[in-house]
């Protein structure tokens, strides 16, 4: 292709990619075009002009969600026509589903003449829900290897162990092809709830049942918690315990996204997954390349000052060849955080969201 030819960019942003040879996870900048998905390395605070790789979309098969990596529920898989698998992780369910949907749409456009559809989810014909065996679904959920993963969840200062979120159940049902769509998966999960196979945990899922009245309404929500009713099959019970870090992480998630953060000691720039919570207002950041689900750092937003930094020149305290879209947060204890957003709009959205909580 002629390099002077303007490429149509359909979508771009950070995704975390699993390496082919060394199976580590690295944050890369992805650019979706009509025929290819391109990715670039970020060298410090600046996008490398050299393209690191490309995925040809023709005849790709997309699997979303892809749930075979423990502690990474936001992965989707692209399999090329030559059978090469690419595993990509987004910062949120919404972002994951939007990326997968837009890639799928491009694959389908490339295949319109052949009448082939891209996603695995569309392979079976028609809804299977009317004759599904709920006991078999439950047995599959219990399966040690391929069943739903249970973990600790925090809600309003209490930690609930051995449970899972509503969204995780819906993801799993779609991934296992027990339901074709998320809507169908909610119907199936509601039936499991109604039959007493699953039960509500914590406040949000219980409140949903009350408002639903007689019908057992299951929530496709990452903050609504559920567990198995039969605690004999799964060792351990759901219990609530309160700790300081649990309180920090107990607020409602207001915003999630990949941002670049300058280190305090070495002043190097790294991609971090930032999660903004309210009540209590905290901003935590995670290392997306690590399998550890605990934050690398975080701070209370009470009394914080957040300000946009000018794109002209390098501000004091900032090191490196900056691409702009910088903002600074000064905490109550006078710690300075320099953060770079992928775009001006992202920067303004984050500043507004943080200011609402300070």
Coordinates of C-alpha atoms in Angstrom, one line a residue:
X1 CA 0.0 0.0 0.0
X2 CA 1.2 3.5 -0.8
X3 CA 2.5 5.0 2.4
X4 CA 1.2 8.5 1.4
X5 CA -2.4 7.1 1.2
X6 CA -4.5 8.3 4.2
X7 CA -5.5 5.3 6.3
X8 CA -9.1 5.4 7.7
X9 CA -8.9 5.0 11.5
X10 CA -12.1 3.4 12.9
X11 CA -11.0 3.1 16.5
X12 CA -7.8 3.4 18.5
X13 CA -6.6 3.0 22.0
X14 CA -4.6 0.9 24.5
X15 CA -5.2 -2.9 24.7
X16 CA -3.0 -5.4 26.6
X17 CA -1.7 -8.1 24.3
X18 CA -0.3 -11.5 25.1
X19 CA 3.0 -12.3 23.5
X20 CA 3.3 -15.2 21.1
X21 CA 6.7 -16.5 22.0
X22 CA 7.1 -15.3 25.6
X23 CA 3.6 -15.5 27.0
X24 CA 3.8 -12.2 28.9
X25 CA 1.2 -9.4 28.6
X26 CA 2.2 -6.0 27.2
X27 CA 0.3 -2.8 26.7
X28 CA 0.2 -1.7 23.1
X29 CA -1.5 1.1 21.2
X30 CA -4.0 -0.5 18.7
X31 CA -5.4 1.1 15.6
X32 CA -8.4 -0.5 13.8
X33 CA -8.5 0.2 10.0
X34 CA -11.0 -1.3 7.5
X35 CA -8.7 -4.3 6.7
X36 CA -6.2 -4.6 9.5
X37 CA -5.7 -4.2 13.2
X38 CA -2.3 -2.5 13.7
X39 CA -0.4 -2.2 17.0
X40 CA 2.4 0.0 18.2
X41 CA 4.7 0.1 21.2
X42 CA 4.8 3.1 23.5
X43 CA 8.4 4.1 24.1
X44 CA 8.2 5.8 27.4
X45 CA 5.7 8.6 27.0
X46 CA 5.5 8.6 23.2
X47 CA 4.0 6.3 20.7
X48 CA 6.7 4.6 18.7
X49 CA 6.3 5.6 15.0
X50 CA 7.3 2.0 13.9
X51 CA 4.4 -0.4 13.7
X52 CA 5.1 -3.4 15.9
X53 CA 2.6 -5.7 14.2
X54 CA -0.6 -6.1 12.2
X55 CA -3.5 -8.6 12.2
X56 CA -5.2 -9.1 8.9
X57 CA -9.0 -9.1 9.5
X58 CA -10.2 -11.1 6.5
X59 CA -11.6 -14.5 7.7
X60 CA -10.8 -13.7 11.4
X61 CA -12.9 -15.4 14.0
X62 CA -13.6 -13.3 17.2
X63 CA -14.4 -14.9 20.5
X64 CA -15.8 -12.5 23.0
X65 CA -15.6 -12.9 25.9
X66 CA -12.6 -15.3 26.2
X67 CA -12.4 -16.5 29.8
X68 CA -9.5 -19.0 29.9
X69 CA -7.0 -16.7 31.6
X70 CA -7.5 -16.6 35.3
X71 CA -7.8 -13.0 36.7
X72 CA -8.2 -11.6 33.2
X73 CA -12.0 -11.5 32.5
X74 CA -11.8 -8.7 29.9
X75 CA -10.0 -10.6 27.2
X76 CA -11.3 -11.3 23.7
X77 CA -9.6 -13.6 21.1
X78 CA -8.9 -13.0 17.4
X79 CA -8.0 -16.1 15.4
X80 CA -6.6 -15.4 11.9
X81 CA -7.5 -17.4 8.9
X82 CA -4.2 -19.2 9.4
X83 CA -5.2 -20.3 12.9
X84 CA -2.9 -17.8 14.8
X85 CA -4.5 -16.7 18.0
X86 CA -4.2 -13.1 19.4
X87 CA -5.4 -12.5 22.9
X88 CA -6.3 -8.9 23.7
X89 CA -7.4 -7.4 27.0
X90 CA -9.4 -4.2 27.4
X91 CA -9.8 -1.9 30.4
X92 CA -13.6 -2.6 31.0
X93 CA -16.4 -4.8 29.8
X94 CA -17.8 -2.0 27.7
X95 CA -14.5 -1.3 26.0
X96 CA -14.0 -5.1 25.4
X97 CA -17.4 -5.5 23.8
X98 CA -17.1 -2.3 21.7
X99 CA -13.7 -3.4 20.3
X100 CA -15.0 -6.9 19.6
X101 CA -18.1 -5.5 17.9
X102 CA -16.3 -3.1 15.7
X103 CA -13.7 -5.7 14.7
X104 CA -16.5 -8.1 14.0
X105 CA -18.3 -5.5 11.8
X106 CA -15.1 -5.0 9.7
X107 CA -14.6 -8.8 9.3
X108 CA -18.2 -9.2 8.2
X109 CA -17.9 -6.4 5.7
X110 CA -14.9 -8.1 4.2
X111 CA -16.9 -11.3 4.0
X112 CA -20.3 -10.1 2.8
X113 CA -19.8 -11.7 -0.6
X114 CA -19.1 -15.1 1.0
X115 CA -22.0 -15.0 3.4
X116 CA -19.9 -16.0 6.3
X117 CA -20.3 -14.5 9.8
X118 CA -17.4 -13.7 12.0
X119 CA -18.3 -14.4 15.6
X120 CA -18.6 -17.9 17.1
X121 CA -21.6 -16.7 19.0
X122 CA -23.7 -16.9 15.9
X123 CA -22.9 -20.5 14.9
X124 CA -25.7 -22.4 16.6
X125 CA -29.2 -21.9 15.1
X126 CA -32.0 -20.3 17.1
X127 CA -32.5 -20.1 20.8
X128 CA -31.9 -23.3 22.9
X129 CA -33.3 -22.0 26.1
X130 CA -36.7 -23.6 26.1
X131 CA -35.2 -27.2 26.4
X132 CA -32.1 -26.5 28.4
X133 CA -31.3 -28.7 31.4
X134 CA -30.6 -26.3 34.3
X135 CA -29.0 -29.1 36.4
X136 CA -26.4 -29.7 33.6
X137 CA -25.7 -25.9 33.4
X138 CA -25.1 -25.9 37.1
X139 CA -22.8 -28.9 36.9
X140 CA -20.8 -27.1 34.2
X141 CA -20.6 -24.0 36.4
X142 CA -19.1 -26.1 39.2
X143 CA -16.5 -27.7 36.9
X144 CA -13.0 -27.3 38.5
X145 CA -11.3 -26.6 35.2
X146 CA -13.9 -24.9 32.9
X147 CA -16.4 -23.7 35.4
X148 CA -17.0 -20.2 36.7
X149 CA -14.2 -18.7 38.7
X150 CA -15.0 -17.7 42.3
X151 CA -13.2 -14.9 44.1
X152 CA -13.4 -12.2 46.8
X153 CA -15.5 -9.2 46.0
X154 CA -15.8 -5.9 48.0
X155 CA -19.1 -4.1 48.5
X156 CA -19.4 -1.1 50.8
X157 CA -16.6 -2.0 53.0
X158 CA -17.4 -5.7 53.3
X159 CA -15.4 -8.5 51.5
X160 CA -17.5 -11.4 50.3
X161 CA -15.5 -14.6 49.5
X162 CA -16.4 -17.4 47.1
X163 CA -18.8 -15.5 44.9
X164 CA -18.9 -14.0 41.4
X165 CA -20.5 -11.0 39.7
X166 CA -23.6 -11.0 37.5
X167 CA -21.5 -9.9 34.5
X168 CA -19.0 -12.7 35.1
X169 CA -21.9 -15.2 35.0
X170 CA -23.3 -13.7 31.7
X171 CA -19.7 -13.7 30.2
X172 CA -19.3 -17.4 31.1
X173 CA -22.7 -18.5 29.8
X174 CA -21.9 -16.8 26.4
X175 CA -18.3 -18.1 26.3
X176 CA -19.5 -21.7 27.0
X177 CA -22.1 -21.2 24.2
X178 CA -24.9 -22.1 26.7
X179 CA -26.5 -18.8 25.5
X180 CA -26.1 -17.0 22.2
X181 CA -26.5 -13.5 23.5
X182 CA -26.1 -11.6 26.7
X183 CA -29.9 -11.1 26.9
X184 CA -30.4 -14.8 26.6
X185 CA -27.7 -15.4 29.2
X186 CA -29.6 -13.1 31.7
X187 CA -32.8 -15.1 31.1
X188 CA -30.9 -18.4 31.8
X189 CA -29.2 -16.9 34.9
X190 CA -32.6 -15.7 36.1
X191 CA -34.0 -19.2 35.8
X192 CA -31.0 -20.6 37.9
X193 CA -31.8 -17.9 40.5
X194 CA -35.6 -18.8 40.4
X195 CA -34.8 -22.5 40.9
X196 CA -32.7 -21.7 43.9
X197 CA -29.4 -22.9 42.2
X198 CA -27.9 -19.4 42.7
X199 CA -28.4 -16.9 45.4
X200 CA -27.9 -13.2 45.8
X201 CA -24.9 -11.9 47.9
X202 CA -24.5 -8.4 49.2
X203 CA -26.8 -5.4 48.8
X204 CA -27.1 -4.7 45.1
X205 CA -28.3 -8.0 43.8
X206 CA -30.7 -8.3 46.7
X207 CA -32.1 -4.9 46.0
X208 CA -32.6 -5.8 42.4
X209 CA -34.7 -8.8 43.4
X210 CA -36.9 -6.6 45.6
X211 CA -37.6 -4.1 42.8
X212 CA -38.3 -6.9 40.3
X213 CA -41.2 -8.1 42.5
X214 CA -42.3 -11.7 41.8
X215 CA -39.9 -12.4 38.9
X216 CA -36.3 -13.3 39.8
X217 CA -34.3 -10.7 37.9
X218 CA -30.7 -11.5 37.4
X219 CA -28.4 -8.5 36.8
X220 CA -25.8 -8.3 34.1
X221 CA -23.7 -6.0 36.3
X222 CA -20.1 -6.3 37.5
X223 CA -21.1 -5.0 41.0
X224 CA -24.1 -7.3 41.6
X225 CA -22.9 -10.4 43.4
X226 CA -24.1 -14.0 43.4
X227 CA -22.9 -17.4 44.7
X228 CA -23.9 -21.0 44.6
X229 CA -26.8 -21.9 46.9
X230 CA -25.3 -25.3 47.7
X231 CA -22.2 -24.5 49.7
X232 CA -21.5 -28.3 50.2
X233 CA -20.2 -28.6 46.6
X234 CA -17.9 -25.7 46.9
X235 CA -15.8 -25.6 50.1
X236 CA -16.0 -22.4 52.0
X237 CA -18.9 -20.1 52.6
X238 CA -19.6 -16.5 51.7
X239 CA -18.5 -14.4 54.6
X240 CA -18.1 -10.6 55.1
X241 CA -15.0 -9.2 56.6
X242 CA -13.9 -5.5 56.8
X243 CA -10.4 -4.2 56.3
X244 CA -8.9 -0.8 55.5
X245 CA -7.9 -1.7 51.9
X246 CA -11.4 -3.3 51.5
X247 CA -12.9 0.1 52.4
X248 CA -10.7 1.9 49.9
X249 CA -11.8 -0.5 47.2
X250 CA -15.5 -0.6 48.2
X251 CA -16.7 2.5 46.4
X252 CA -18.8 2.6 43.2
X253 CA -16.6 2.5 40.1
X254 CA -17.1 5.7 38.2
X255 CA -14.5 5.4 35.5
X256 CA -11.9 3.0 34.3
X257 CA -9.2 3.4 31.6
X258 CA -5.6 3.1 30.5
X259 CA -3.5 6.1 31.1
X260 CA 0.3 6.7 31.2
X261 CA 1.8 7.5 34.6
X262 CA 5.2 8.9 35.4
X263 CA 7.1 7.0 38.0
X264 CA 8.1 8.8 41.2
X265 CA 11.7 7.6 41.4
X266 CA 12.9 6.7 37.9
X267 CA 10.5 9.2 36.2
X268 CA 9.8 6.6 33.5
X269 CA 6.4 6.4 31.9
X270 CA 4.2 3.3 32.1
X271 CA 0.7 2.3 31.0
X272 CA -1.5 1.7 34.0
X273 CA -5.2 0.8 34.4
X274 CA -6.7 3.6 36.4
X275 CA -10.0 3.0 38.4
X276 CA -11.9 5.9 39.9
X277 CA -14.3 5.1 42.7
X278 CA -16.7 7.2 44.8
X279 CA -18.0 6.9 48.3
X280 CA -15.2 6.7 49.4
X281 CA -13.5 8.7 46.6
X282 CA -10.2 6.9 45.6
X283 CA -8.1 6.6 42.5
X284 CA -6.2 3.3 42.2
X285 CA -3.9 2.2 39.5
X286 CA -3.0 -1.4 38.4
X287 CA -0.2 -2.9 36.3
X288 CA -2.0 -4.4 33.3
X289 CA 1.0 -6.6 32.5
X290 CA 0.8 -8.4 35.9
X291 CA -1.5 -11.2 36.9
X292 CA -1.8 -9.7 40.3
X293 CA -5.3 -8.3 40.8
X294 CA -4.3 -5.9 43.6
X295 CA -3.6 -2.2 42.8
X296 CA 0.0 -1.1 42.5
X297 CA -0.9 2.2 44.2
X298 CA -3.7 4.6 44.9
X299 CA -4.7 7.6 47.0
X300 CA -7.8 9.3 48.5
X301 CA -9.2 12.1 46.3
X302 CA -10.3 14.1 49.4
X303 CA -8.6 17.5 49.2
X304 CA -6.8 16.7 45.9
X305 CA -6.0 19.3 43.3
X306 CA -6.2 18.3 39.6
X307 CA -5.1 20.5 36.8
X308 CA -4.6 20.3 33.1
X309 CA -1.0 21.0 31.9
X310 CA -0.2 23.1 28.9
X311 CA 0.9 21.2 25.8
X312 CA 3.5 23.8 25.0
X313 CA 6.9 22.7 26.3
X314 CA 7.7 20.3 29.1
X315 CA 6.3 21.3 32.5
X316 CA 8.5 21.3 35.6
X317 CA 8.8 17.9 37.1
X318 CA 8.0 16.0 33.9
X319 CA 10.7 14.0 32.2
X320 CA 10.8 12.5 28.7
X321 CA 9.6 13.3 25.2
X322 CA 5.9 14.1 25.9
X323 CA 3.1 13.9 23.4
X324 CA 0.8 16.2 25.3
X325 CA -2.6 15.6 27.0
X326 CA -0.9 15.9 30.4
X327 CA -2.6 16.5 33.7
X328 CA -1.4 16.6 37.3
X329 CA -2.9 15.5 40.6
X330 CA -1.6 16.9 43.9
X331 CA -2.8 14.8 46.9
X332 CA -3.5 16.2 50.4
X333 CA -0.1 14.9 51.5
X334 CA 1.5 16.9 48.6
X335 CA 2.4 14.0 46.4
X336 CA 2.5 15.0 42.7
X337 CA 1.2 12.6 40.1
X338 CA 1.9 13.3 36.4
X339 CA -0.5 11.5 34.1
X340 CA -0.9 11.5 30.3
X341 CA -4.2 10.6 28.6
X342 CA -4.4 9.1 25.0
X343 CA -6.3 12.2 23.7
X344 CA -7.4 15.7 24.7
X345 CA -11.0 14.5 25.2
X346 CA -9.9 11.6 27.5
X347 CA -7.8 14.1 29.5
X348 CA -10.8 16.5 30.0
X349 CA -13.1 13.6 30.8
X350 CA -10.7 12.3 33.5
X351 CA -10.2 15.8 35.0
X352 CA -14.0 16.3 35.2
X353 CA -14.6 12.9 36.7
X354 CA -11.8 13.4 39.4
X355 CA -13.0 16.9 40.2
X356 CA -16.5 15.6 40.9
X357 CA -15.0 13.4 43.7
X358 CA -12.6 15.9 45.3

